[in-house]
mmCIF file of C-alpha atoms in Angstrom:
data_model
loop_
_atom_site.group_PDB
_atom_site.id
_atom_site.type_symbol
_atom_site.label_atom_id
_atom_site.label_comp_id
_atom_site.label_asym_id
_atom_site.label_seq_id
_atom_site.Cartn_x
_atom_site.Cartn_y
_atom_site.Cartn_z
ATOM 1 C CA MET A 2 -0.127 -0.133 -0.261
ATOM 2 C CA LEU A 3 2.662 2.268 1.045
ATOM 3 C CA ARG A 4 4.700 1.492 -2.436
ATOM 4 C CA VAL A 5 1.361 2.334 -4.443
ATOM 5 C CA ILE A 6 0.902 5.719 -2.320
ATOM 6 C CA VAL A 7 4.550 6.737 -2.658
ATOM 7 C CA ARG A 8 4.299 5.708 -6.849
ATOM 8 C CA ARG A 9 1.028 8.202 -7.320
ATOM 9 C CA LEU A 10 3.028 10.855 -5.721
ATOM 10 C CA LEU A 11 5.787 10.908 -7.807
ATOM 11 C CA GLN A 12 2.850 10.961 -10.710
ATOM 12 C CA LEU A 13 1.330 14.072 -9.191
ATOM 13 C CA VAL A 14 4.893 15.848 -8.572
ATOM 14 C CA VAL A 15 5.648 14.949 -12.648
ATOM 15 C CA THR A 16 2.830 15.704 -13.851
ATOM 16 C CA LEU A 17 2.165 19.179 -12.327
ATOM 17 C CA ILE A 18 5.831 19.940 -13.268
ATOM 18 C CA GLY A 19 4.884 18.760 -16.806
ATOM 19 C CA LEU A 20 1.306 20.956 -16.912
ATOM 20 C CA SER A 21 3.400 24.092 -15.344
ATOM 21 C CA LEU A 22 5.864 23.776 -18.217
ATOM 22 C CA LEU A 23 3.095 24.163 -20.743
ATOM 23 C CA VAL A 24 1.607 26.426 -19.191
ATOM 24 C CA PHE A 25 4.433 29.123 -18.795
ATOM 25 C CA VAL A 26 4.841 28.624 -22.264
ATOM 26 C CA TRP A 27 1.467 28.622 -23.351
ATOM 27 C CA LEU A 28 0.381 32.475 -22.017
ATOM 28 C CA ARG A 29 3.898 33.601 -22.917
ATOM 29 C CA ASN A 30 3.085 33.082 -26.596
ATOM 30 C CA LEU A 31 -0.702 34.242 -26.242
ATOM 31 C CA PRO A 32 -1.161 37.397 -28.633
ATOM 32 C CA GLY A 33 -0.829 40.323 -26.978
ATOM 33 C CA GLY A 34 1.131 38.624 -24.102
ATOM 34 C CA PRO A 35 1.799 39.787 -20.576
ATOM 35 C CA ILE A 36 3.670 42.583 -21.521
ATOM 36 C CA GLU A 37 0.623 44.246 -23.397
ATOM 37 C CA ALA A 38 -1.796 43.434 -20.915
ATOM 38 C CA LEU A 39 0.412 45.248 -18.333
ATOM 39 C CA LEU A 40 0.762 48.533 -20.563
ATOM 40 C CA GLY A 41 -2.292 48.547 -21.966
ATOM 41 C CA GLU A 42 -2.477 51.931 -24.250
ATOM 42 C CA ARG A 43 0.644 52.991 -23.048
ATOM 43 C CA ALA A 44 2.639 50.090 -24.752
ATOM 44 C CA THR A 45 5.430 52.258 -26.074
ATOM 45 C CA PRO A 46 8.512 50.532 -27.295
ATOM 46 C CA GLU A 47 10.615 51.924 -25.090
ATOM 47 C CA ARG A 48 7.883 50.921 -22.039
ATOM 48 C CA ARG A 49 8.259 47.559 -23.697
ATOM 49 C CA ALA A 50 11.793 47.031 -23.974
ATOM 50 C CA LEU A 51 11.913 48.012 -19.980
ATOM 51 C CA LEU A 52 9.573 45.878 -18.672
ATOM 52 C CA VAL A 53 10.414 43.397 -20.543
ATOM 53 C CA LYS A 54 14.042 43.779 -18.774
ATOM 54 C CA ALA A 55 12.331 43.863 -15.670
ATOM 55 C CA LEU A 56 10.127 40.861 -15.713
ATOM 56 C CA GLY A 57 13.708 38.723 -17.273
ATOM 57 C CA TYR A 58 11.544 38.312 -20.716
ATOM 58 C CA ASP A 59 14.999 38.919 -22.696
ATOM 59 C CA GLN A 60 16.418 35.697 -20.507
ATOM 60 C CA PRO A 61 16.184 31.994 -22.289
ATOM 61 C CA ILE A 62 12.688 30.710 -21.595
ATOM 62 C CA LEU A 63 14.514 27.745 -19.538
ATOM 63 C CA VAL A 64 16.161 30.687 -17.088
ATOM 64 C CA GLN A 65 12.391 32.211 -16.849
ATOM 65 C CA TYR A 66 11.149 28.781 -15.887
ATOM 66 C CA ALA A 67 13.092 27.917 -13.623
ATOM 67 C CA LYS A 68 12.988 31.017 -11.484
ATOM 68 C CA PHE A 69 9.372 30.469 -11.929
ATOM 69 C CA MET A 70 9.486 27.489 -10.389
ATOM 70 C CA GLN A 71 11.538 29.124 -7.278
ATOM 71 C CA ARG A 72 9.050 31.473 -7.159
ATOM 72 C CA LEU A 73 6.395 28.867 -6.867
ATOM 73 C CA LEU A 74 7.381 26.582 -4.449
ATOM 74 C CA THR A 75 7.638 29.800 -2.498
ATOM 75 C CA GLY A 76 4.038 30.450 -2.838
ATOM 76 C CA ASP A 77 4.853 33.635 -5.076
ATOM 77 C CA PHE A 78 2.527 33.874 -8.248
ATOM 78 C CA GLY A 79 3.060 37.254 -8.367
ATOM 79 C CA ASN A 80 0.254 40.270 -8.250
ATOM 80 C CA SER A 81 -2.875 40.212 -10.016
ATOM 81 C CA ILE A 82 -2.772 42.980 -12.987
ATOM 82 C CA ARG A 83 -6.604 43.966 -12.723
ATOM 83 C CA SER A 84 -6.449 44.485 -8.756
ATOM 84 C CA GLY A 85 -2.592 44.820 -7.922
ATOM 85 C CA ASP A 86 -3.367 42.503 -4.778
ATOM 86 C CA PRO A 87 -0.961 39.381 -4.306
ATOM 87 C CA VAL A 88 -2.393 36.357 -6.616
ATOM 88 C CA THR A 89 -2.725 33.574 -3.408
ATOM 89 C CA GLU A 90 -4.689 36.523 -1.781
ATOM 90 C CA VAL A 91 -7.096 37.149 -4.601
ATOM 91 C CA ILE A 92 -7.519 33.506 -5.258
ATOM 92 C CA GLY A 93 -7.706 32.792 -1.331
ATOM 93 C CA ARG A 94 -10.784 35.152 -1.263
ATOM 94 C CA ALA A 95 -12.826 33.218 -4.427
ATOM 95 C CA PHE A 96 -11.475 29.509 -3.595
ATOM 96 C CA PRO A 97 -13.642 28.203 -0.275
ATOM 97 C CA ALA A 98 -17.047 29.935 -2.598
ATOM 98 C CA THR A 99 -16.240 27.320 -5.274
ATOM 99 C CA ILE A 100 -15.454 24.389 -2.757
ATOM 100 C CA GLU A 101 -18.562 24.575 -0.919
ATOM 101 C CA LEU A 102 -20.780 25.068 -4.220
ATOM 102 C CA ALA A 103 -18.930 21.662 -5.400
ATOM 103 C CA ALA A 104 -18.965 19.647 -2.345
ATOM 104 C CA ALA A 105 -22.852 20.633 -2.387
ATOM 105 C CA ALA A 106 -23.126 19.702 -5.823
ATOM 106 C CA MET A 107 -21.407 16.517 -4.980
ATOM 107 C CA ILE A 108 -22.938 15.781 -1.753
ATOM 108 C CA ILE A 109 -26.462 15.809 -4.309
ATOM 109 C CA ALA A 110 -25.163 13.731 -6.765
ATOM 110 C CA ILE A 111 -23.851 10.633 -4.644
ATOM 111 C CA GLY A 112 -26.953 11.356 -2.378
ATOM 112 C CA LEU A 113 -28.947 10.700 -4.847
ATOM 113 C CA GLY A 114 -27.307 8.771 -7.897
ATOM 114 C CA VAL A 115 -26.009 6.170 -6.170
ATOM 115 C CA PRO A 116 -29.581 4.993 -4.688
ATOM 116 C CA LEU A 117 -31.478 6.040 -7.885
ATOM 117 C CA GLY A 118 -28.834 3.558 -10.036
ATOM 118 C CA TYR A 119 -29.513 0.960 -8.061
ATOM 119 C CA LEU A 120 -32.658 0.885 -7.597
ATOM 120 C CA ALA A 121 -33.053 1.583 -11.257
ATOM 121 C CA ALA A 122 -30.774 -1.626 -11.613
ATOM 122 C CA ARG A 123 -33.225 -4.145 -9.493
ATOM 123 C CA HIS A 124 -35.972 -2.930 -11.315
ATOM 124 C CA ARG A 125 -34.851 -3.075 -15.052
ATOM 125 C CA GLY A 126 -37.052 -2.684 -17.493
ATOM 126 C CA ARG A 127 -39.628 -1.626 -15.274
ATOM 127 C CA LEU A 128 -41.098 2.469 -14.379
ATOM 128 C CA LEU A 129 -38.211 3.441 -11.985
ATOM 129 C CA ASP A 130 -36.240 2.224 -14.166
ATOM 130 C CA ASN A 131 -37.550 3.759 -17.127
ATOM 131 C CA LEU A 132 -38.042 7.245 -15.354
ATOM 132 C CA SER A 133 -34.190 7.069 -14.719
ATOM 133 C CA ILE A 134 -33.056 6.313 -18.103
ATOM 134 C CA ALA A 135 -35.046 9.554 -19.793
ATOM 135 C CA GLY A 136 -33.663 11.704 -16.402
ATOM 136 C CA THR A 137 -30.585 11.136 -16.981
ATOM 137 C CA LEU A 138 -30.773 12.025 -20.585
ATOM 138 C CA LEU A 139 -32.186 14.972 -19.561
ATOM 139 C CA GLY A 140 -29.940 15.851 -17.135
ATOM 140 C CA ILE A 141 -26.942 15.527 -19.498
ATOM 141 C CA SER A 142 -28.413 17.383 -22.453
ATOM 142 C CA ILE A 143 -29.801 20.234 -20.161
ATOM 143 C CA PRO A 144 -26.768 22.897 -20.885
ATOM 144 C CA ILE A 145 -26.061 24.158 -17.150
ATOM 145 C CA PHE A 146 -26.580 27.861 -17.731
ATOM 146 C CA PHE A 147 -30.134 27.420 -19.499
ATOM 147 C CA LEU A 148 -30.955 25.234 -16.071
ATOM 148 C CA GLY A 149 -29.742 27.497 -13.910
ATOM 149 C CA TYR A 150 -32.009 30.447 -15.690
ATOM 150 C CA LEU A 151 -35.145 28.512 -15.670
ATOM 151 C CA LEU A 152 -34.756 27.222 -11.874
ATOM 152 C CA LYS A 153 -34.026 31.323 -11.281
ATOM 153 C CA ASP A 154 -37.271 32.071 -13.161
ATOM 154 C CA VAL A 155 -39.074 29.875 -11.503
ATOM 155 C CA PHE A 156 -38.524 29.343 -8.076
ATOM 156 C CA THR A 157 -37.170 33.039 -7.257
ATOM 157 C CA GLN A 158 -39.402 35.317 -9.368
ATOM 158 C CA ASN A 159 -42.615 33.402 -10.084
ATOM 159 C CA MET A 160 -42.508 30.976 -6.322
ATOM 160 C CA HIS A 161 -40.423 33.742 -4.546
ATOM 161 C CA TRP A 162 -38.743 30.696 -2.301
ATOM 162 C CA PHE A 163 -34.965 31.210 -2.866
ATOM 163 C CA PRO A 164 -33.038 33.881 -3.208
ATOM 164 C CA PRO A 165 -31.758 34.832 -6.940
ATOM 165 C CA SER A 166 -28.121 35.501 -6.264
ATOM 166 C CA GLY A 167 -24.894 35.876 -3.911
ATOM 167 C CA ARG A 168 -24.071 33.671 -1.040
ATOM 168 C CA ILE A 169 -25.311 35.474 1.573
ATOM 169 C CA SER A 170 -27.985 38.348 2.048
ATOM 170 C CA THR A 171 -26.917 41.470 2.985
ATOM 171 C CA GLY A 172 -27.772 42.410 6.808
ATOM 172 C CA VAL A 173 -26.930 39.312 7.939
ATOM 173 C CA ASP A 174 -23.960 38.935 10.621
ATOM 174 C CA ASN A 175 -21.655 36.559 9.791
ATOM 175 C CA THR A 176 -18.405 36.263 10.799
ATOM 176 C CA ASN A 177 -15.387 35.229 8.265
ATOM 177 C CA VAL A 178 -13.524 32.763 10.068
ATOM 178 C CA THR A 179 -12.746 30.235 6.882
ATOM 179 C CA GLY A 180 -14.710 31.502 3.962
ATOM 180 C CA PHE A 181 -17.300 29.095 3.970
ATOM 181 C CA PHE A 182 -20.029 30.800 5.206
ATOM 182 C CA VAL A 183 -22.106 27.497 6.330
ATOM 183 C CA LEU A 184 -19.048 26.188 8.281
ATOM 184 C CA ASP A 185 -18.653 29.628 9.447
ATOM 185 C CA GLY A 186 -22.020 30.140 10.914
ATOM 186 C CA LEU A 187 -21.890 26.920 13.000
ATOM 187 C CA LEU A 188 -18.259 27.663 14.004
ATOM 188 C CA THR A 189 -19.266 30.911 16.011
ATOM 189 C CA ARG A 190 -22.839 29.516 16.448
ATOM 190 C CA GLU A 191 -24.805 32.320 14.495
ATOM 191 C CA PHE A 192 -26.943 30.087 13.119
ATOM 192 C CA ASP A 193 -29.213 32.458 11.191
ATOM 193 C CA ALA A 194 -26.489 32.989 9.432
ATOM 194 C CA THR A 195 -25.679 29.320 8.648
ATOM 195 C CA ALA A 196 -29.434 28.918 7.421
ATOM 196 C CA ASP A 197 -29.264 31.827 5.177
ATOM 197 C CA ALA A 198 -26.144 30.577 3.483
ATOM 198 C CA LEU A 199 -27.537 27.225 3.054
ATOM 199 C CA TRP A 200 -30.955 28.909 1.659
ATOM 200 C CA HIS A 201 -28.763 30.597 -1.297
ATOM 201 C CA LEU A 202 -26.495 27.274 -1.419
ATOM 202 C CA ILE A 203 -29.827 25.039 -2.813
ATOM 203 C CA LEU A 204 -29.738 26.295 -6.153
ATOM 204 C CA PRO A 205 -26.246 27.234 -7.746
ATOM 205 C CA ALA A 206 -25.601 23.610 -6.038
ATOM 206 C CA LEU A 207 -29.084 21.846 -7.819
ATOM 207 C CA THR A 208 -28.039 23.071 -11.566
ATOM 208 C CA LEU A 209 -24.219 22.022 -10.734
ATOM 209 C CA ALA A 210 -25.127 18.690 -9.766
ATOM 210 C CA THR A 211 -27.026 17.872 -12.590
ATOM 211 C CA ILE A 212 -24.853 16.697 -14.809
ATOM 212 C CA PRO A 213 -22.880 14.972 -12.286
ATOM 213 C CA LEU A 214 -26.020 13.528 -10.862
ATOM 214 C CA ALA A 215 -27.040 12.165 -14.166
ATOM 215 C CA VAL A 216 -23.965 10.558 -14.666
ATOM 216 C CA ILE A 217 -23.222 8.838 -11.537
ATOM 217 C CA VAL A 218 -26.772 7.540 -11.960
ATOM 218 C CA ARG A 219 -26.095 5.445 -14.926
ATOM 219 C CA ILE A 220 -22.604 4.625 -14.586
ATOM 220 C CA THR A 221 -24.024 2.859 -10.869
ATOM 221 C CA ARG A 222 -27.132 1.666 -13.139
ATOM 222 C CA ALA A 223 -24.975 -0.174 -15.430
ATOM 223 C CA SER A 224 -22.026 -1.276 -12.457
ATOM 224 C CA VAL A 225 -25.095 -3.134 -10.690
ATOM 225 C CA LEU A 226 -26.452 -4.843 -13.700
ATOM 226 C CA ASP A 227 -23.271 -6.346 -13.961
ATOM 227 C CA VAL A 228 -22.944 -7.666 -10.754
ATOM 228 C CA LEU A 229 -26.024 -8.927 -10.523
ATOM 229 C CA ASN A 230 -25.083 -11.346 -12.910
ATOM 230 C CA GLU A 231 -22.150 -12.631 -11.037
ATOM 231 C CA ASP A 232 -22.042 -16.351 -10.097
ATOM 232 C CA PHE A 233 -21.414 -15.173 -6.448
ATOM 233 C CA VAL A 234 -24.449 -12.893 -6.032
ATOM 234 C CA ARG A 235 -26.725 -16.023 -6.938
ATOM 235 C CA THR A 236 -24.797 -18.590 -4.442
ATOM 236 C CA ALA A 237 -25.226 -15.625 -1.582
ATOM 237 C CA GLU A 238 -29.140 -15.552 -2.758
ATOM 238 C CA ALA A 239 -29.119 -19.079 -2.805
ATOM 239 C CA LYS A 240 -27.576 -19.354 0.504
ATOM 240 C CA GLY A 241 -30.639 -17.611 1.841
ATOM 241 C CA LEU A 242 -28.384 -14.616 3.139
ATOM 242 C CA ARG A 243 -30.287 -11.461 4.415
ATOM 243 C CA HIS A 244 -30.897 -9.298 1.573
ATOM 244 C CA LYS A 245 -29.210 -6.455 3.099
ATOM 245 C CA THR A 246 -25.746 -8.407 3.686
ATOM 246 C CA ILE A 247 -26.059 -9.149 -0.231
ATOM 247 C CA ARG A 248 -27.124 -5.566 -1.156
ATOM 248 C CA GLY A 249 -24.127 -4.319 0.866
ATOM 249 C CA ARG A 250 -21.213 -6.761 0.939
ATOM 250 C CA HIS A 251 -21.311 -8.563 -2.465
ATOM 251 C CA ILE A 252 -23.595 -5.657 -4.803
ATOM 252 C CA LEU A 253 -22.585 -2.727 -3.884
ATOM 253 C CA ARG A 254 -19.220 -3.257 -2.716
ATOM 254 C CA ASN A 255 -18.372 -4.946 -6.159
ATOM 255 C CA ALA A 256 -20.078 -2.363 -8.283
ATOM 256 C CA LEU A 257 -18.667 0.739 -6.542
ATOM 257 C CA LEU A 258 -14.996 1.063 -8.393
ATOM 258 C CA PRO A 259 -16.135 1.858 -11.705
ATOM 259 C CA VAL A 260 -19.042 4.435 -9.925
ATOM 260 C CA VAL A 261 -15.655 6.063 -7.710
ATOM 261 C CA THR A 262 -14.149 6.554 -11.104
ATOM 262 C CA THR A 263 -16.691 8.659 -12.488
ATOM 263 C CA ILE A 264 -17.416 10.740 -8.928
ATOM 264 C CA GLY A 265 -13.577 11.309 -8.824
ATOM 265 C CA LEU A 266 -13.774 12.334 -12.667
ATOM 266 C CA GLN A 267 -16.984 14.812 -12.143
ATOM 267 C CA THR A 268 -15.473 15.901 -9.102
ATOM 268 C CA GLY A 269 -12.737 17.787 -11.025
ATOM 269 C CA ALA A 270 -14.831 18.707 -13.669
ATOM 270 C CA LEU A 271 -16.898 20.977 -11.684
ATOM 271 C CA LEU A 272 -14.743 23.539 -11.302
ATOM 272 C CA SER A 273 -15.925 24.156 -15.374
ATOM 273 C CA GLY A 274 -19.166 24.199 -15.100
ATOM 274 C CA ALA A 275 -18.859 26.120 -12.224
ATOM 275 C CA VAL A 276 -17.785 28.803 -14.787
ATOM 276 C CA LEU A 277 -21.581 29.293 -16.130
ATOM 277 C CA THR A 278 -23.339 28.570 -12.404
ATOM 278 C CA GLU A 279 -20.989 30.843 -10.576
ATOM 279 C CA ARG A 280 -22.301 33.814 -13.193
ATOM 280 C CA VAL A 281 -25.685 32.810 -13.216
ATOM 281 C CA TYR A 282 -26.005 32.841 -9.941
ATOM 282 C CA ASN A 283 -23.210 35.685 -9.055
ATOM 283 C CA TRP A 284 -21.414 33.350 -6.689
ATOM 284 C CA GLY A 285 -18.170 35.002 -6.476
ATOM 285 C CA GLY A 286 -15.999 31.597 -6.673
ATOM 286 C CA LEU A 287 -13.418 30.586 -8.753
ATOM 287 C CA GLY A 288 -15.844 30.382 -12.195
ATOM 288 C CA THR A 289 -15.923 34.493 -11.434
ATOM 289 C CA LEU A 290 -12.679 35.195 -10.972
ATOM 290 C CA ILE A 291 -11.862 32.684 -14.352
ATOM 291 C CA TYR A 292 -14.296 34.932 -15.984
ATOM 292 C CA ASN A 293 -13.111 38.078 -14.810
ATOM 293 C CA SER A 294 -9.254 37.079 -15.498
ATOM 294 C CA ILE A 295 -10.380 36.157 -19.660
ATOM 295 C CA SER A 296 -12.688 38.954 -19.638
ATOM 296 C CA GLY A 297 -11.276 41.649 -17.986
ATOM 297 C CA GLY A 298 -7.858 42.680 -19.314
ATOM 298 C CA ARG A 299 -5.781 39.415 -19.887
ATOM 299 C CA ASP A 300 -4.896 38.756 -16.067
ATOM 300 C CA TYR A 301 -2.176 36.131 -16.989
ATOM 301 C CA PRO A 302 -1.143 35.850 -13.446
ATOM 302 C CA VAL A 303 -3.937 34.644 -12.032
ATOM 303 C CA LEU A 304 -4.937 33.064 -15.071
ATOM 304 C CA GLN A 305 -1.882 30.524 -14.830
ATOM 305 C CA ALA A 306 -2.174 29.806 -10.983
ATOM 306 C CA LEU A 307 -5.789 28.904 -11.934
ATOM 307 C CA ILE A 308 -4.825 26.580 -14.501
ATOM 308 C CA LEU A 309 -2.265 24.827 -12.253
ATOM 309 C CA LEU A 310 -5.082 24.979 -8.732
ATOM 310 C CA ALA A 311 -7.492 23.636 -11.143
ATOM 311 C CA ALA A 312 -4.593 20.950 -12.402
ATOM 312 C CA LEU A 313 -3.734 20.368 -8.555
ATOM 313 C CA VAL A 314 -7.397 19.689 -7.657
ATOM 314 C CA PHE A 315 -7.881 17.010 -10.496
ATOM 315 C CA VAL A 316 -4.539 15.089 -9.887
ATOM 316 C CA VAL A 317 -5.838 15.066 -5.875
ATOM 317 C CA VAL A 318 -9.319 14.319 -6.359
ATOM 318 C CA ASN A 319 -7.313 11.141 -8.838
ATOM 319 C CA LEU A 320 -5.017 10.620 -6.348
ATOM 320 C CA LEU A 321 -7.548 9.931 -3.453
ATOM 321 C CA VAL A 322 -9.678 7.947 -6.028
ATOM 322 C CA ASP A 323 -6.856 5.331 -7.084
ATOM 323 C CA LEU A 324 -6.132 4.572 -3.130
ATOM 324 C CA SER A 325 -9.887 4.202 -2.581
ATOM 325 C CA TYR A 326 -9.509 1.090 -4.935
ATOM 326 C CA ALA A 327 -7.447 -0.658 -2.250
ATOM 327 C CA PHE A 328 -10.235 -0.030 0.340
ATOM 328 C CA ILE A 329 -12.845 -0.943 -1.921
ATOM 329 C CA ASP A 330 -11.446 -3.805 -3.398
ATOM 330 C CA PRO A 331 -8.616 -6.140 -1.850
ATOM 331 C CA ARG A 332 -7.452 -7.004 -5.090
ATOM 332 C CA VAL A 333 -5.910 -3.883 -5.708
ATOM 333 C CA ARG A 334 -3.560 -4.540 -2.433
ATOM 334 C CA VAL A 335 -2.303 -8.039 -3.417
ATOM 335 C CA ARG A 336 -1.414 -5.990 -6.729
#
């Protein structure tokens, strides 16, 4: 098990180094580039030459990359072109919002997706199975931004059940401890703030959870159907084992490997879906930050850090998925 962890960590490091090199070269070769973004309309040849020398862009690309990696190892991503604040502070303010939204979406997707997929497989060809297939197709087909505006129109404009945007209502006392508003309310015993943050979280989380929920239902259904046809399930039934034991120990546990893989991939993909969801609900997380960094003056330092952060999250999630295989299936530990 220790060898598996070490091997995966080494792969993680190599992947991140390779990606950092690609991002470093790519951003510096985009039309306009960081120099034009920094100078804007003041970009005279003299100013360009001075800034190129000041930033070290006149040095060989590998030397620039080595200095870039040296700054990364010390946590120095530079300053935002738009605000002038350190990039770590800019991302630190937005990161909790996206993590809170993504975590809520995955809780909904897993909490509903696995049971629905299992029940659909157990009732194959019946009404519940047909409804689940139709529902998953609909969930995958509807664009997130359209679903977001649809839910806002129905539940906020017409029925007034939920707030239309934002993470918390104005006037609600909320002490910012971690940046996670739901957790902050619990830590400071401001339960009104917790309830209000949850109230704001429901619609964006449902919107973002739609695609992962549909995918998890379909993968769980297909995986359970494969396991149901295995000899060990029929043997367990023939021995007269309780249905609860057969379901938990023999069916679900053996069907979980592809489901866990799907959950890991969908968790990483939520960062891309969060861009649209956060724009619809004015959420103020990483998705909004990505949009503003691209459309609001090519904020290359922030973009570079965001791409690396997204890659880090994706790689770490997949590392956790690989490690979870050993706990779900003992045969993985043997191999």
